Amino acid sequence: MSRSTLLAMRAFGLVVLLAAAEEAVAQIDCSAPILKVLSNNQEIPATGSVLTPQITLRVTSPDDCSEQVHYRFRNALMTLVRRGRPVIPSSIVNQSNVNLAQWMKYCQPGDRITLFISYHDIAIVKANGSLQPYAQPKPEDLKGQKFDIRTEQAKGISFTWPLLKP
């Protein structure tokens, strides 16, 4: 096999790999909701931040989606966790604006606040303003993605907020 044929085959293989990689990036599930936590209209990063007395919970579609889907939630479970255990009993939050002033006296750097919203508590806001219950994804709908019914992924959406030193 000549050197030019070998180079052409490698180039073709590279083009196929790049095309496959581009296709994999484009497969974002825009119908799947995600939970964002905001403080002063700024998204709290998953890497953590200091505790703030007021937060806003927002259920939305991923940022990479061209068409945003609007959601509402009925209840969110909020837990302050230290070394894998709850510090105080979990709270049920039923509105998007959350006051954490009472929690501030219990929090320490290194703690985490976990937020969880069950799929049963999520609704899609239609164009006319009516609410449609969100259909929980089924394993066959995930098109090859790993799906374990024992995980939070099977039951709802969540956000873990590591608390940092001020």
Short mmCIF file of C-alpha atoms in Angstrom, two decimals:
data_model
loop_
_atom_site.label_atom_id
_atom_site.label_comp_id
_atom_site.label_asym_id
_atom_site.label_seq_id
_atom_site.Cartn_x
_atom_site.Cartn_y
_atom_site.Cartn_z
CA MET A 1 0.00 0.00 0.00
CA SER A 2 1.44 3.34 -0.99
CA ARG A 3 2.13 6.12 1.48
CA SER A 4 -0.41 8.46 -0.18
CA THR A 5 -3.14 5.79 0.04
CA LEU A 6 -2.36 5.25 3.71
CA LEU A 7 -2.50 9.00 4.39
CA ALA A 8 -5.79 9.27 2.49
CA MET A 9 -7.27 6.44 4.58
CA ARG A 10 -6.13 8.09 7.83
CA ALA A 11 -7.57 11.43 6.72
CA PHE A 12 -10.88 9.76 5.85
CA GLY A 13 -10.91 8.03 9.26
CA LEU A 14 -10.24 11.35 10.99
CA VAL A 15 -13.11 13.00 9.10
CA VAL A 16 -15.45 10.17 10.13
CA LEU A 17 -14.37 10.50 13.79
CA LEU A 18 -14.85 14.28 13.75
CA ALA A 19 -18.28 13.93 12.17
CA ALA A 20 -19.28 11.38 14.81
CA ALA A 21 -17.97 13.62 17.60
CA GLU A 22 -19.87 16.61 16.22
CA GLU A 23 -23.03 14.53 16.07
CA ALA A 24 -22.57 13.39 19.69
CA VAL A 25 -22.26 17.00 20.85
CA ALA A 26 -25.44 17.92 19.00
CA GLN A 27 -27.50 15.26 20.82
CA ILE A 28 -28.54 17.43 23.76
CA ASP A 29 -31.93 16.45 25.14
CA CYS A 30 -33.74 19.79 25.07
CA SER A 31 -36.89 18.28 26.55
CA ALA A 32 -35.10 17.24 29.75
CA PRO A 33 -35.33 19.87 32.49
CA ILE A 34 -32.36 20.97 34.58
CA LEU A 35 -32.32 22.75 37.93
CA LYS A 36 -30.44 26.03 38.25
CA VAL A 37 -29.87 27.93 41.48
CA LEU A 38 -29.46 31.70 41.22
CA SER A 39 -28.24 34.31 43.65
CA ASN A 40 -28.68 37.97 42.68
CA ASN A 41 -29.62 36.79 39.16
CA GLN A 42 -26.25 35.00 38.83
CA GLU A 43 -26.13 31.24 38.44
CA ILE A 44 -24.45 29.43 41.33
CA PRO A 45 -21.77 27.18 39.84
CA ALA A 46 -21.76 23.45 40.55
CA THR A 47 -18.23 23.95 41.90
CA GLY A 48 -19.72 25.91 44.79
CA SER A 49 -19.97 29.37 46.29
CA VAL A 50 -20.53 31.05 49.64
CA LEU A 51 -23.98 30.78 51.16
CA THR A 52 -26.30 33.67 50.35
CA PRO A 53 -29.48 34.49 52.29
CA GLN A 54 -31.72 34.55 49.18
CA ILE A 55 -31.73 32.16 46.24
CA THR A 56 -34.00 31.54 43.28
CA LEU A 57 -34.70 28.06 41.91
CA ARG A 58 -35.26 27.82 38.18
CA VAL A 59 -36.23 24.71 36.23
CA THR A 60 -35.30 25.20 32.60
CA SER A 61 -33.95 23.44 29.53
CA PRO A 62 -30.17 23.26 28.96
CA ASP A 63 -28.46 26.46 27.77
CA ASP A 64 -27.31 24.79 24.55
CA CYS A 65 -30.90 24.34 23.34
CA SER A 66 -32.08 26.72 20.66
CA GLU A 67 -35.70 26.50 21.78
CA GLN A 68 -36.16 26.98 25.53
CA VAL A 69 -38.89 25.02 27.30
CA HIS A 70 -40.46 26.67 30.34
CA TYR A 71 -41.21 24.61 33.44
CA ARG A 72 -42.81 25.05 36.85
CA PHE A 73 -42.27 22.94 39.91
CA ARG A 74 -44.59 22.21 42.79
CA ASN A 75 -42.16 21.05 45.52
CA ALA A 76 -38.40 20.87 45.96
CA LEU A 77 -36.64 19.03 48.76
CA MET A 78 -33.74 21.00 50.24
CA THR A 79 -31.21 19.38 52.59
CA LEU A 80 -28.12 20.71 54.35
CA VAL A 81 -25.53 17.91 54.34
CA ARG A 82 -22.29 17.65 56.32
CA ARG A 83 -20.00 14.64 55.90
CA GLY A 84 -22.78 12.71 54.18
CA ARG A 85 -25.48 13.32 56.82
CA PRO A 86 -28.27 15.88 57.14
CA VAL A 87 -27.43 18.66 59.61
CA ILE A 88 -31.05 19.72 60.11
CA PRO A 89 -34.28 18.18 58.82
CA SER A 90 -34.90 18.66 55.10
CA SER A 91 -37.22 21.46 54.02
CA ILE A 92 -39.87 21.34 51.34
CA VAL A 93 -39.79 24.44 49.17
CA ASN A 94 -42.85 25.24 47.06
CA GLN A 95 -41.87 28.53 45.48
CA SER A 96 -38.94 29.65 43.38
CA ASN A 97 -37.68 32.35 45.79
CA VAL A 98 -36.09 30.76 48.85
CA ASN A 99 -35.00 32.52 52.03
CA LEU A 100 -31.97 30.78 53.59
CA ALA A 101 -31.50 33.24 56.47
CA GLN A 102 -32.50 30.63 59.08
CA TRP A 103 -30.08 28.08 57.56
CA MET A 104 -27.08 30.43 57.74
CA LYS A 105 -26.48 29.74 61.44
CA TYR A 106 -26.13 25.98 60.78
CA CYS A 107 -23.91 26.13 57.67
CA GLN A 108 -20.15 25.64 57.63
CA PRO A 109 -17.66 25.72 54.77
CA GLY A 110 -17.47 22.22 53.29
CA ASP A 111 -21.20 21.56 53.79
CA ARG A 112 -23.45 20.99 50.80
CA ILE A 113 -27.01 22.00 50.09
CA THR A 114 -28.75 19.43 47.96
CA LEU A 115 -31.90 20.29 46.09
CA PHE A 116 -34.13 17.66 44.51
CA ILE A 117 -37.33 17.98 42.47
CA SER A 118 -39.25 14.84 41.62
CA TYR A 119 -40.42 14.44 38.01
CA HIS A 120 -43.95 14.19 39.44
CA ASP A 121 -43.62 17.78 40.70
CA ILE A 122 -42.56 19.27 37.34
CA ALA A 123 -44.93 20.68 34.72
CA ILE A 124 -44.28 22.11 31.26
CA VAL A 125 -45.71 25.60 30.70
CA LYS A 126 -47.43 25.58 27.30
CA ALA A 127 -47.63 28.63 25.01
CA ASN A 128 -51.17 29.39 26.22
CA GLY A 129 -50.01 29.35 29.87
CA SER A 130 -51.58 26.02 30.76
CA LEU A 131 -49.55 23.37 32.57
CA GLN A 132 -48.86 19.89 31.26
CA PRO A 133 -47.37 17.29 33.63
CA TYR A 134 -43.80 16.39 32.70
CA ALA A 135 -43.54 12.80 31.49
CA GLN A 136 -40.80 10.99 33.37
CA PRO A 137 -38.19 9.63 30.93
CA LYS A 138 -38.21 5.89 30.37
CA PRO A 139 -35.05 3.84 29.83
CA GLU A 140 -35.91 3.25 26.17
CA ASP A 141 -36.27 7.02 25.59
CA LEU A 142 -32.67 7.72 26.56
CA LYS A 143 -31.18 6.33 23.31
CA GLY A 144 -28.22 4.42 24.66
CA GLN A 145 -27.48 6.63 27.66
CA LYS A 146 -26.82 4.79 30.90
CA PHE A 147 -29.98 4.74 33.01
CA ASP A 148 -30.14 3.22 36.49
CA ILE A 149 -33.54 3.24 38.21
CA ARG A 150 -31.82 3.38 41.62
CA THR A 151 -30.34 6.82 40.92
CA GLU A 152 -31.77 10.31 41.32
CA GLN A 153 -31.72 10.60 37.49
CA ALA A 154 -34.57 8.08 37.38
CA LYS A 155 -36.69 10.00 39.89
CA GLY A 156 -36.11 13.69 39.23
CA ILE A 157 -33.62 16.51 38.83
CA SER A 158 -31.16 17.72 41.41
CA PHE A 159 -28.48 20.28 42.19
CA THR A 160 -25.68 19.99 44.73
CA TRP A 161 -24.27 23.26 46.04
CA PRO A 162 -20.92 22.96 47.84
CA LEU A 163 -20.55 25.79 50.35
CA LEU A 164 -17.26 27.66 50.32
CA LYS A 165 -15.59 29.95 52.86
CA PRO A 166 -16.66 33.60 52.57
#
